[in-house]
């Protein structure tokens, strides 16, 4: 009777059925049997809206292939298998018969780690919203999310060499780049696996894309555009040991070239451990302590903190005990204590990190800013802003939220971690005004298989539950409870147990947070592809100040080197102009001819200006102040202002930030 009732409901709610001879382009011609159900009826939407924009949701942070990382035994199960679902969705060997050796499950979830290890067909204990070691990205579950309206998925290739090395169980080596290559290959194999069901190469709904135009074509066809990213702790072997970098600029170039050839278009430069490129944003609690131990085992140094220089701060550092991790420390070594008022990582972006950011820009790749310390993120923002480069992504709520507008101002994209409907909706509302201001959509980062935890159930007795079946956001499909084998999941009582429940979670957002939250998410695919396209189209601006004539109020005298004004426009960051050691000083640049000036970049040496102005003039006598600050902090500054005709540019120092004078390595002047 229940089946008959649901069939009648689908007839009433659903679109007109296709003939039995024409199952629809969205249905495979040869799905493996047995297999998971999809439990969605109706044709996936195609095309663009009336303004020519693509539609659909974007998951900016997922880990389809993390079961291949960490030595191959940390995440149990596979997203697909040629041997079928029984092989794909089975537990790790050491978890049988009762999960007694599910060590990582115990570490991440608590309890004793025991569980029913059987996956297919019963799924008694996994996947679950709080089970962090079991496969959540089975291909049919991803298919359900696509059928429910998702059109972009970023598959972050992920691993961690230290976790791999200390974990008891593994069936392969721990080299991070070897794991990244394997995960990339497996993603292409998954594409071929889906294609085979639909009749051959290129016919499936799972499409790996390598440029934004290709992604738009895929979305317009109603299919899922899959973007490859990288999230690992020591990319290209760029670790640091006792503060000594273990990689070079050549290693970075080779690594970026290889990743680009694999199809990777976005990446994190640091993750969990401080490396030779940048310092990280700390983890909290016992997990933070365990990761700090891992950092020491990998690098010989623990995290180091300092008082934050601005309103942004890193996560509170983990202080809770983590006995199973701490016992791995050498005798006499202990995790240090940290001052409560020192919440920022001392490590920022290194010179190699600076080189890597610029290398990504040259290759039109997008930089993932999450996991960077606020010092490193701030320096990365400085570089991106100095070049007006839009390719910056915050994909899962690990950036200081005070920088939201800084991302949007550049043209970047933001996604929020897949949290409970109430919390997710509240955070989305907090930034509504900024999205309206910059006319951008929003994304979510599921972080499935990323050892993070997902929305729990709101309960069968909640007054506003998800009611099955329900319509997809576009209105063209009907979505019922998801069934795999003998198990049927209900978001109200099971929470977001696996990827197939993403549409159910979005419906929960609509119920709890309102249609506006979902509408912003439905604009996410367009905004993500706009950021990507802007990165691809970016061209370095012409520096009007390069080699120009320069003069100054003063120049520091030194018998061994010159600090003349021209050193600030000679194209070398190894030289600099330096003034006398007093406040009121200026550097003047003659562009040689009048032109529009819109942006000025200033690369300060340690002797920086706390308060200064950017002034323009057509005749070198009458000056107009177009930009100023009283909160300069050194480093790389970018002054933006309304495009103004000028021949002369003057940097006018009002108050020094140090005991020395003002000193600039390079000044750039741009009309765009």
XYZ file of C-alpha atoms in Angstrom:
672
model
C 0.000 0.000 0.000
C 2.825 2.418 0.840
C 4.440 1.860 -2.547
C 1.112 2.430 -4.286
C 0.531 5.632 -2.283
C 3.984 7.009 -3.147
C 3.455 6.175 -6.809
C 0.187 8.117 -6.789
C 1.845 11.091 -5.049
C 4.603 11.104 -7.650
C 1.997 11.115 -10.409
C 0.294 14.138 -8.847
C 3.457 16.109 -8.007
C 5.727 14.960 -10.778
C 6.171 15.985 -14.398
C 4.721 14.021 -17.263
C 6.261 10.578 -17.555
C 8.341 9.601 -20.562
C 7.486 6.485 -22.502
C 8.949 3.174 -21.387
C 10.973 3.106 -24.593
C 12.525 6.461 -23.682
C 13.747 6.375 -20.072
C 15.189 9.883 -20.354
C 18.741 11.045 -20.943
C 19.277 11.306 -17.200
C 18.757 7.586 -16.577
C 21.524 5.078 -17.341
C 21.028 2.380 -19.944
C 22.895 -0.202 -17.866
C 23.093 0.467 -14.120
C 24.846 -2.291 -12.127
C 22.533 -4.640 -10.273
C 22.127 -4.662 -7.378
C 22.791 -1.015 -6.607
C 21.571 1.957 -4.582
C 18.304 3.628 -5.432
C 18.224 7.305 -6.403
C 14.640 8.049 -5.349
C 14.274 11.160 -7.521
C 11.813 11.422 -10.410
C 11.741 14.117 -13.070
C 14.138 15.489 -15.667
C 17.133 17.465 -14.363
C 16.916 21.098 -15.439
C 19.068 22.323 -18.308
C 20.097 25.652 -19.744
C 20.432 29.117 -18.287
C 18.067 31.659 -16.811
C 16.620 34.655 -18.686
C 19.835 36.616 -18.057
C 22.044 33.854 -19.493
C 23.326 32.713 -16.096
C 23.731 29.064 -15.173
C 21.628 27.768 -12.308
C 22.268 25.321 -9.529
C 24.056 24.595 -6.289
C 27.805 24.318 -5.788
C 29.622 22.133 -3.288
C 32.956 23.912 -3.109
C 34.633 21.371 -0.820
C 34.249 17.585 -1.012
C 36.622 14.602 -0.884
C 35.418 11.925 -3.282
C 38.633 9.909 -3.124
C 39.983 10.390 0.399
C 39.786 6.608 0.911
C 42.861 6.457 -1.338
C 44.801 8.884 0.888
C 46.278 8.504 4.381
C 47.698 5.061 3.536
C 44.419 3.732 2.127
C 42.753 2.523 5.331
C 41.617 5.646 7.202
C 38.344 6.069 5.269
C 36.574 2.740 4.723
C 34.740 1.970 1.502
C 34.965 3.351 -2.047
C 32.867 5.770 -4.109
C 32.566 3.129 -6.834
C 33.806 -0.360 -7.678
C 33.776 -2.454 -10.831
C 32.854 -5.352 -8.517
C 29.680 -3.576 -7.466
C 28.158 -1.990 -4.391
C 28.939 -4.887 -2.040
C 32.644 -4.307 -2.687
C 32.424 -0.499 -2.698
C 30.491 -0.191 0.551
C 32.270 -2.504 2.932
C 34.159 -1.665 6.099
C 37.908 -1.718 6.623
C 39.213 -5.241 7.357
C 40.365 -4.336 10.875
C 36.841 -3.200 11.812
C 35.489 -6.761 11.707
C 33.759 -8.319 13.601
C 32.633 -5.493 15.921
C 34.789 -2.414 15.284
C 37.138 -3.129 18.194
C 40.124 -1.945 16.155
C 38.382 1.098 14.670
C 41.057 3.273 16.270
C 40.519 6.414 14.232
C 36.758 6.105 14.697
C 37.374 6.094 18.441
C 39.704 9.106 18.237
C 37.279 11.203 16.177
C 33.914 10.087 17.561
C 34.618 8.956 21.098
C 33.248 5.835 22.720
C 35.028 2.576 22.072
C 34.786 2.620 18.281
C 32.627 -0.478 18.184
C 29.992 -0.722 15.479
C 28.332 -3.138 13.116
C 30.869 -3.273 10.269
C 28.393 -4.494 7.663
C 27.635 -1.965 4.976
C 25.690 -3.372 2.043
C 22.925 -4.366 2.335
C 21.993 -3.571 5.957
C 23.927 -0.351 6.818
C 22.975 -0.610 10.480
C 25.617 1.780 11.863
C 27.108 3.528 8.842
C 27.151 5.807 6.982
C 26.036 8.211 9.702
C 26.320 11.946 10.295
C 28.781 11.340 13.151
C 30.757 8.440 11.665
C 33.898 10.053 10.301
C 35.671 6.992 8.916
C 33.106 5.500 6.525
C 32.373 6.185 2.871
C 29.766 8.915 2.296
C 30.457 9.666 -1.372
C 29.166 6.561 -3.136
C 28.613 7.549 -6.753
C 24.824 6.925 -6.667
C 24.524 9.240 -3.657
C 26.392 11.945 -5.570
C 24.026 11.249 -8.471
C 21.069 11.941 -6.183
C 22.585 15.299 -5.188
C 23.005 16.167 -8.864
C 19.403 15.161 -9.572
C 18.385 17.407 -6.674
C 19.912 20.526 -8.264
C 23.667 20.525 -7.627
C 25.642 21.523 -10.701
C 29.232 22.076 -9.508
C 31.303 19.833 -7.240
C 34.895 20.584 -6.209
C 36.702 17.335 -5.489
C 39.644 18.174 -3.245
C 42.369 15.551 -3.511
C 43.478 15.099 0.093
C 45.933 13.277 2.319
C 48.331 13.831 5.211
C 51.693 12.098 5.390
C 52.032 12.288 9.173
C 48.572 10.873 9.890
C 49.378 8.112 7.429
C 52.723 7.351 9.077
C 51.390 7.169 12.648
C 48.133 5.345 11.876
C 48.325 1.660 12.661
C 46.739 0.415 9.448
C 47.826 1.160 5.890
C 48.394 -0.725 2.668
C 50.598 1.773 0.806
C 53.244 4.458 1.322
C 52.654 7.902 2.788
C 54.104 10.240 0.154
C 51.544 13.003 -0.277
C 52.069 13.713 -3.969
C 51.826 9.990 -4.796
C 48.429 9.919 -3.083
C 47.297 13.074 -4.912
C 48.183 11.518 -8.275
C 46.287 8.342 -7.395
C 43.183 10.255 -6.286
C 43.196 12.283 -9.501
C 43.417 9.082 -11.560
C 40.589 7.492 -9.576
C 38.383 10.527 -10.221
C 38.885 10.111 -13.966
C 38.132 6.393 -13.547
C 34.888 7.274 -11.773
C 33.951 9.463 -14.728
C 34.580 6.514 -17.059
C 32.573 4.238 -14.726
C 29.552 6.538 -14.951
C 30.023 7.026 -18.706
C 29.885 3.281 -19.266
C 26.411 3.163 -17.685
C 25.214 5.810 -20.136
C 26.558 4.257 -23.292
C 30.143 5.420 -23.610
C 32.705 8.211 -23.176
C 31.247 11.663 -22.598
C 27.669 10.494 -22.102
C 27.448 10.390 -18.314
C 26.339 13.113 -15.900
C 29.709 13.223 -14.033
C 31.988 15.517 -16.061
C 35.484 16.592 -14.998
C 36.129 20.116 -16.301
C 39.363 22.080 -16.650
C 38.132 25.570 -17.579
C 35.117 27.700 -16.757
C 33.723 27.695 -20.306
C 33.703 23.910 -20.316
C 32.037 23.942 -16.905
C 29.305 26.259 -18.188
C 28.641 23.946 -21.135
C 28.303 20.986 -18.772
C 25.898 22.847 -16.468
C 23.846 24.088 -19.412
C 23.493 20.438 -20.478
C 22.031 19.707 -17.046
C 25.047 17.686 -15.898
C 27.479 17.964 -12.963
C 30.732 19.904 -13.502
C 33.495 18.378 -11.361
C 36.514 20.567 -10.546
C 39.731 19.108 -9.137
C 41.350 20.810 -6.144
C 44.114 19.893 -3.696
C 44.075 20.065 0.105
C 47.201 18.593 1.643
C 49.671 19.611 4.329
C 52.989 19.503 2.509
C 52.423 19.956 -1.245
C 55.394 19.394 -3.553
C 57.356 18.165 -0.526
C 57.281 21.730 0.837
C 57.616 20.900 4.499
C 59.828 22.708 6.952
C 62.060 21.009 9.486
C 63.270 23.195 12.340
C 62.239 26.214 10.255
C 64.339 25.137 7.265
C 62.415 24.750 3.989
C 62.718 21.349 2.342
C 61.719 22.574 -1.132
C 62.772 25.199 -3.658
C 61.173 27.495 -6.216
C 61.960 24.851 -8.828
C 60.040 22.248 -6.814
C 57.052 24.596 -6.631
C 57.097 25.234 -10.388
C 57.356 21.515 -11.152
C 54.580 20.740 -8.686
C 52.198 23.406 -9.959
C 52.843 22.369 -13.559
C 52.135 18.726 -12.728
C 48.937 19.535 -10.851
C 47.731 21.774 -13.650
C 48.368 18.976 -16.144
C 46.328 16.615 -13.940
C 43.427 19.079 -14.193
C 43.752 20.736 -10.771
C 42.467 24.306 -10.800
C 42.278 25.251 -7.102
C 44.371 24.388 -4.079
C 45.356 25.068 -0.488
C 48.984 25.965 0.152
C 48.885 24.809 3.787
C 46.587 22.545 5.771
C 46.848 21.478 9.424
C 50.670 21.790 9.714
C 52.879 24.841 9.259
C 54.944 24.136 6.172
C 57.573 25.862 4.052
C 54.896 27.994 2.377
C 52.674 29.277 5.183
C 51.464 29.031 8.751
C 48.069 27.459 9.486
C 44.877 28.429 11.245
C 44.825 26.285 14.392
C 42.473 23.448 15.253
C 40.741 23.499 18.604
C 40.274 21.118 21.541
C 41.739 17.622 21.722
C 41.926 17.441 17.924
C 44.059 20.594 17.952
C 46.401 19.032 20.502
C 46.704 15.886 18.393
C 47.476 17.923 15.256
C 50.021 20.002 17.180
C 51.718 16.741 18.127
C 51.657 15.735 14.463
C 53.204 19.070 13.545
C 56.064 18.424 15.968
C 56.612 14.901 14.651
C 56.745 16.237 11.098
C 58.653 19.488 11.561
C 60.390 19.424 14.940
C 58.431 22.516 16.032
C 55.129 23.055 17.811
C 52.731 25.835 16.868
C 53.900 29.237 18.072
C 51.523 32.076 18.948
C 51.612 35.838 19.313
C 49.166 38.634 20.012
C 47.105 39.423 16.938
C 47.899 42.682 15.167
C 44.337 43.382 14.038
C 40.752 42.288 14.672
C 41.236 39.011 12.819
C 42.461 36.015 14.788
C 43.116 32.321 14.343
C 40.997 29.635 15.998
C 41.707 29.242 19.729
C 44.568 26.777 19.890
C 43.812 23.247 21.047
C 44.625 22.844 24.765
C 42.638 19.736 25.728
C 44.592 16.559 26.384
C 44.943 14.004 23.583
C 46.667 11.075 25.362
C 46.804 8.680 22.398
C 48.620 11.325 20.333
C 50.788 12.782 23.098
C 52.289 9.402 23.969
C 53.993 9.473 20.575
C 56.161 12.425 21.642
C 59.770 11.696 22.570
C 60.549 11.298 26.259
C 60.750 14.667 27.990
C 58.874 16.522 25.230
C 55.432 17.960 25.981
C 52.923 20.115 24.128
C 53.553 23.711 25.284
C 51.000 25.907 27.016
C 49.788 29.075 25.301
C 48.847 32.522 26.550
C 45.118 33.171 26.331
C 45.654 36.620 24.785
C 47.934 35.292 22.021
C 45.603 33.786 19.404
C 47.577 34.306 16.207
C 50.117 32.046 14.552
C 53.541 33.672 14.379
C 54.020 32.136 10.944
C 52.667 33.913 7.908
C 53.361 33.545 4.208
C 57.009 32.745 3.551
C 59.029 33.909 0.554
C 58.381 30.498 -1.000
C 54.695 30.909 -0.199
C 54.700 34.286 -1.917
C 56.324 32.583 -4.914
C 53.684 29.843 -4.899
C 50.776 32.334 -4.784
C 52.218 34.201 -7.743
C 52.854 30.897 -9.520
C 49.203 29.942 -9.102
C 48.170 33.316 -10.517
C 50.378 32.797 -13.572
C 48.641 29.466 -14.158
C 45.180 31.027 -13.595
C 44.536 28.772 -10.602
C 42.313 29.686 -7.655
C 43.811 30.018 -4.170
C 41.949 28.420 -1.262
C 42.403 30.821 1.642
C 40.865 28.574 4.351
C 43.370 26.946 6.753
C 45.868 29.792 6.323
C 46.802 31.663 9.479
C 45.424 35.202 9.553
C 48.946 36.479 9.006
C 49.411 34.276 5.940
C 45.909 34.993 4.623
C 46.420 38.728 5.047
C 49.664 38.579 3.086
C 48.013 36.483 0.374
C 45.190 39.022 0.128
C 47.803 41.774 -0.231
C 49.329 39.977 -3.239
C 45.975 39.241 -4.875
C 44.796 42.824 -4.366
C 48.010 44.265 -5.753
C 47.292 42.391 -9.000
C 43.465 42.712 -8.903
C 43.314 38.916 -9.144
C 39.841 37.518 -8.368
C 40.797 33.864 -7.875
C 40.317 33.490 -4.110
C 38.015 30.916 -2.520
C 36.831 30.329 1.044
C 35.159 26.954 0.703
C 34.231 25.700 4.176
C 34.190 28.360 6.913
C 37.880 28.289 7.878
C 38.620 31.920 7.082
C 38.209 34.722 9.599
C 34.688 35.953 8.859
C 35.767 39.596 9.092
C 37.407 39.108 5.696
C 34.194 38.242 3.852
C 33.989 41.584 2.089
C 37.663 41.441 1.199
C 36.953 38.240 -0.739
C 33.906 39.684 -2.480
C 35.677 42.944 -3.322
C 38.306 40.961 -5.216
C 35.672 38.939 -7.076
C 36.176 35.747 -5.055
C 33.711 33.112 -3.892
C 32.594 31.951 -0.438
C 30.955 28.713 0.685
C 29.900 27.791 4.208
C 30.567 24.490 5.936
C 27.590 22.135 5.736
C 26.172 22.672 9.224
C 22.776 22.304 10.849
C 19.930 24.206 9.210
C 19.539 26.753 12.015
C 23.218 27.631 12.311
C 23.823 27.606 8.552
C 20.830 29.861 7.937
C 21.850 32.298 10.674
C 25.339 32.675 9.229
C 23.931 33.076 5.723
C 21.638 35.866 6.930
C 24.582 37.597 8.620
C 26.245 38.112 5.242
C 23.082 38.717 3.178
C 23.795 42.418 2.767
C 27.271 41.786 1.377
C 25.990 39.279 -1.166
C 23.367 41.772 -2.231
C 25.982 44.520 -2.468
C 28.244 42.445 -4.730
C 25.391 40.538 -6.447
C 26.851 37.108 -5.726
C 25.531 33.695 -4.808
C 26.566 31.388 -1.991
C 27.908 27.879 -1.701
C 28.210 25.042 0.755
C 31.188 22.842 1.518
C 30.044 19.356 2.518
C 33.578 18.168 3.371
C 32.211 14.612 3.107
C 34.896 12.020 3.879
C 36.851 14.928 5.338
C 36.672 13.848 9.005
C 34.599 16.849 10.027
C 31.105 15.821 11.152
C 27.786 16.750 9.534
C 24.312 17.972 10.499
C 22.598 15.734 13.018
C 18.870 15.005 13.063
C 16.411 17.609 14.327
C 14.181 14.775 15.539
C 10.988 13.024 14.505
C 8.982 15.306 16.788
C 10.247 18.604 15.371
C 7.264 20.850 14.542
C 8.616 21.691 11.058
C 10.166 18.510 9.619
C 11.180 17.739 6.068
C 8.063 16.133 4.597
C 8.631 13.485 1.956
C 8.266 13.538 -0.964
C 9.170 17.164 -1.753
C 9.989 19.141 -4.879
C 13.482 20.162 -5.906
C 14.344 23.864 -5.787
C 13.824 24.281 -9.532
C 10.430 22.603 -9.207
C 11.046 19.971 -11.859
C 11.816 16.893 -9.769
C 10.206 15.027 -6.891
C 12.538 13.763 -4.159
C 11.602 10.914 -1.826
C 13.462 9.244 1.052
C 16.723 7.682 -0.064
C 17.061 3.901 0.069
C 20.173 1.796 -0.313
C 19.813 -1.929 0.262
C 17.671 -2.564 3.318
C 18.198 0.924 4.778
C 16.079 4.021 4.145
C 17.357 7.352 5.450
C 15.204 10.183 6.766
C 16.964 13.520 7.356
C 14.669 14.237 10.309
C 15.861 11.190 12.250
C 19.214 10.361 10.645
C 20.734 13.729 9.844
C 23.030 14.192 6.828
C 24.442 10.673 6.867
C 25.763 10.612 3.300
C 26.016 12.684 0.127
C 22.662 11.566 -1.180
C 20.974 13.537 1.593
C 22.268 16.904 0.359
C 18.912 17.674 -1.366
C 17.077 16.762 1.858
C 19.359 19.111 3.813
C 18.662 21.918 1.331
C 14.932 21.355 1.842
C 15.564 21.562 5.591
C 17.324 24.902 5.021
C 14.292 26.156 3.130
C 11.969 25.145 5.952
C 14.134 26.507 8.757
C 15.935 29.441 7.114
C 13.487 30.494 4.418
C 13.491 30.547 0.637
C 16.007 33.398 0.522
C 18.843 31.218 1.816
C 18.128 28.557 -0.800
C 17.801 31.165 -3.559
C 21.289 32.456 -2.741
C 22.627 28.905 -2.836
C 20.909 28.292 -6.173
C 22.929 31.224 -7.561
C 26.112 29.580 -6.331
C 27.130 27.809 -9.540
C 27.039 31.070 -11.505
C 29.089 32.942 -8.908
C 31.697 30.192 -8.611
C 32.134 30.047 -12.388
C 32.323 33.852 -12.545
C 35.233 33.796 -10.099
C 36.935 31.036 -12.067
C 36.362 32.808 -15.386
C 37.682 36.065 -13.975
C 40.868 34.279 -12.945
C 41.330 32.828 -16.424
C 40.810 36.200 -18.097
C 43.050 38.117 -15.710
C 45.917 40.023 -17.286
C 48.704 41.635 -15.359
C 48.345 45.408 -15.489
C 50.981 47.616 -17.102
C 53.032 49.335 -14.413
C 53.173 52.975 -15.499
C 55.843 53.692 -12.886
C 58.373 51.122 -14.138
C 61.620 52.953 -14.862
C 60.004 56.370 -14.435
C 61.834 59.411 -13.133
C 61.569 59.693 -9.351
C 62.502 62.291 -6.758
C 62.080 62.500 -3.002
C 62.134 64.825 -0.060
C 65.251 63.004 1.157
C 67.274 59.844 0.711
C 69.198 58.026 3.424
C 72.960 58.132 2.820
C 74.990 54.950 2.944
C 78.606 54.567 1.747
C 78.019 51.005 0.502
C 74.664 51.168 -1.316
C 72.223 53.650 -2.774
C 68.771 54.383 -1.393
C 67.991 56.893 -4.143
C 64.350 57.507 -5.159
C 64.769 55.648 -8.447
C 65.373 52.423 -6.530
C 61.622 52.265 -5.793
C 60.726 52.043 -9.501
C 63.592 49.953 -10.902
C 61.637 46.668 -11.008
C 63.742 44.943 -8.351
C 62.474 43.996 -4.897
C 66.096 43.692 -3.810
C 66.608 47.476 -3.887
C 64.732 50.277 -2.128
C 64.296 53.975 -1.551
C 64.770 55.050 2.067
C 64.106 58.486 3.513
C 65.668 60.371 6.402
C 64.444 59.339 9.860
C 61.675 61.900 10.285
C 57.931 61.925 9.682
C 57.080 64.363 6.904
C 58.672 62.782 3.791
C 57.570 62.050 0.236
C 58.446 60.121 -2.902
C 57.383 61.628 -6.254
C 57.090 59.690 -9.530
C 56.861 61.368 -12.947
C 54.950 59.039 -15.306
C 56.226 61.007 -18.287
C 52.798 61.795 -19.728
C 49.272 62.283 -18.418
C 47.113 59.182 -18.045
C 44.399 57.634 -15.922
C 45.576 56.386 -12.540
C 43.324 54.005 -10.595
C 45.550 51.798 -8.450
C 48.863 52.192 -6.636
C 50.759 49.334 -5.009
C 53.400 49.868 -2.332
C 55.850 47.186 -1.221
C 57.152 48.480 2.129
C 60.425 47.488 3.694
C 60.451 47.069 7.491
C 60.517 50.865 7.782
C 56.898 51.531 6.813
C 54.372 54.337 7.103
C 51.609 54.109 9.669
C 49.894 57.179 8.234
C 50.322 58.279 4.626
C 48.535 59.633 1.552
C 48.568 58.903 -2.167
C 48.448 62.210 -4.045
C 48.078 62.963 -7.771
C 48.960 65.993 -9.860
C 48.831 67.046 -13.488
C 51.548 69.693 -13.187
C 53.703 68.560 -10.248
C 52.656 71.614 -8.233
C 48.986 71.257 -7.361
C 48.251 68.003 -5.563
C 45.019 66.096 -4.916
C 44.810 63.463 -2.173
C 42.989 60.403 -3.584
C 43.648 57.808 -0.880
C 44.938 57.759 2.695
C 45.283 55.574 5.762
C 46.188 56.052 9.407
C 46.487 52.307 10.086
C 49.323 51.201 7.834
C 51.006 47.967 8.959
C 53.730 47.530 6.372
C 54.005 44.725 3.865
C 52.267 45.060 0.530
C 49.568 47.753 0.317
C 47.157 48.453 -2.518
C 45.459 51.843 -2.798
C 42.358 51.869 -5.026
C 40.409 54.973 -5.963
C 38.315 56.462 -8.726
C 40.271 56.641 -11.971
C 41.858 60.098 -12.102
C 43.943 61.794 -14.845
C 47.480 62.529 -13.619
C 51.098 62.702 -14.674
C 52.646 62.755 -11.216
C 52.092 60.413 -8.256
C 53.321 61.244 -4.767
C 53.486 58.978 -1.731
C 53.361 61.369 1.218
C 54.422 59.921 4.565
C 52.757 61.598 7.568
C 53.667 59.295 10.465
C 56.292 56.565 10.584
C 55.472 53.088 11.833
C 59.006 52.521 13.184
C 61.948 54.461 14.582
C 63.453 54.614 11.087
C 62.291 56.581 8.074
C 60.077 55.447 5.177
C 61.383 52.734 2.886
C 59.790 51.282 -0.246
C 61.093 48.359 -2.300
C 58.747 49.035 -5.207
C 55.866 51.312 -6.151
C 53.461 50.299 -8.926
C 51.040 52.647 -10.675
C 48.186 51.239 -12.769
C 45.258 52.497 -14.786
C 43.199 49.324 -14.254
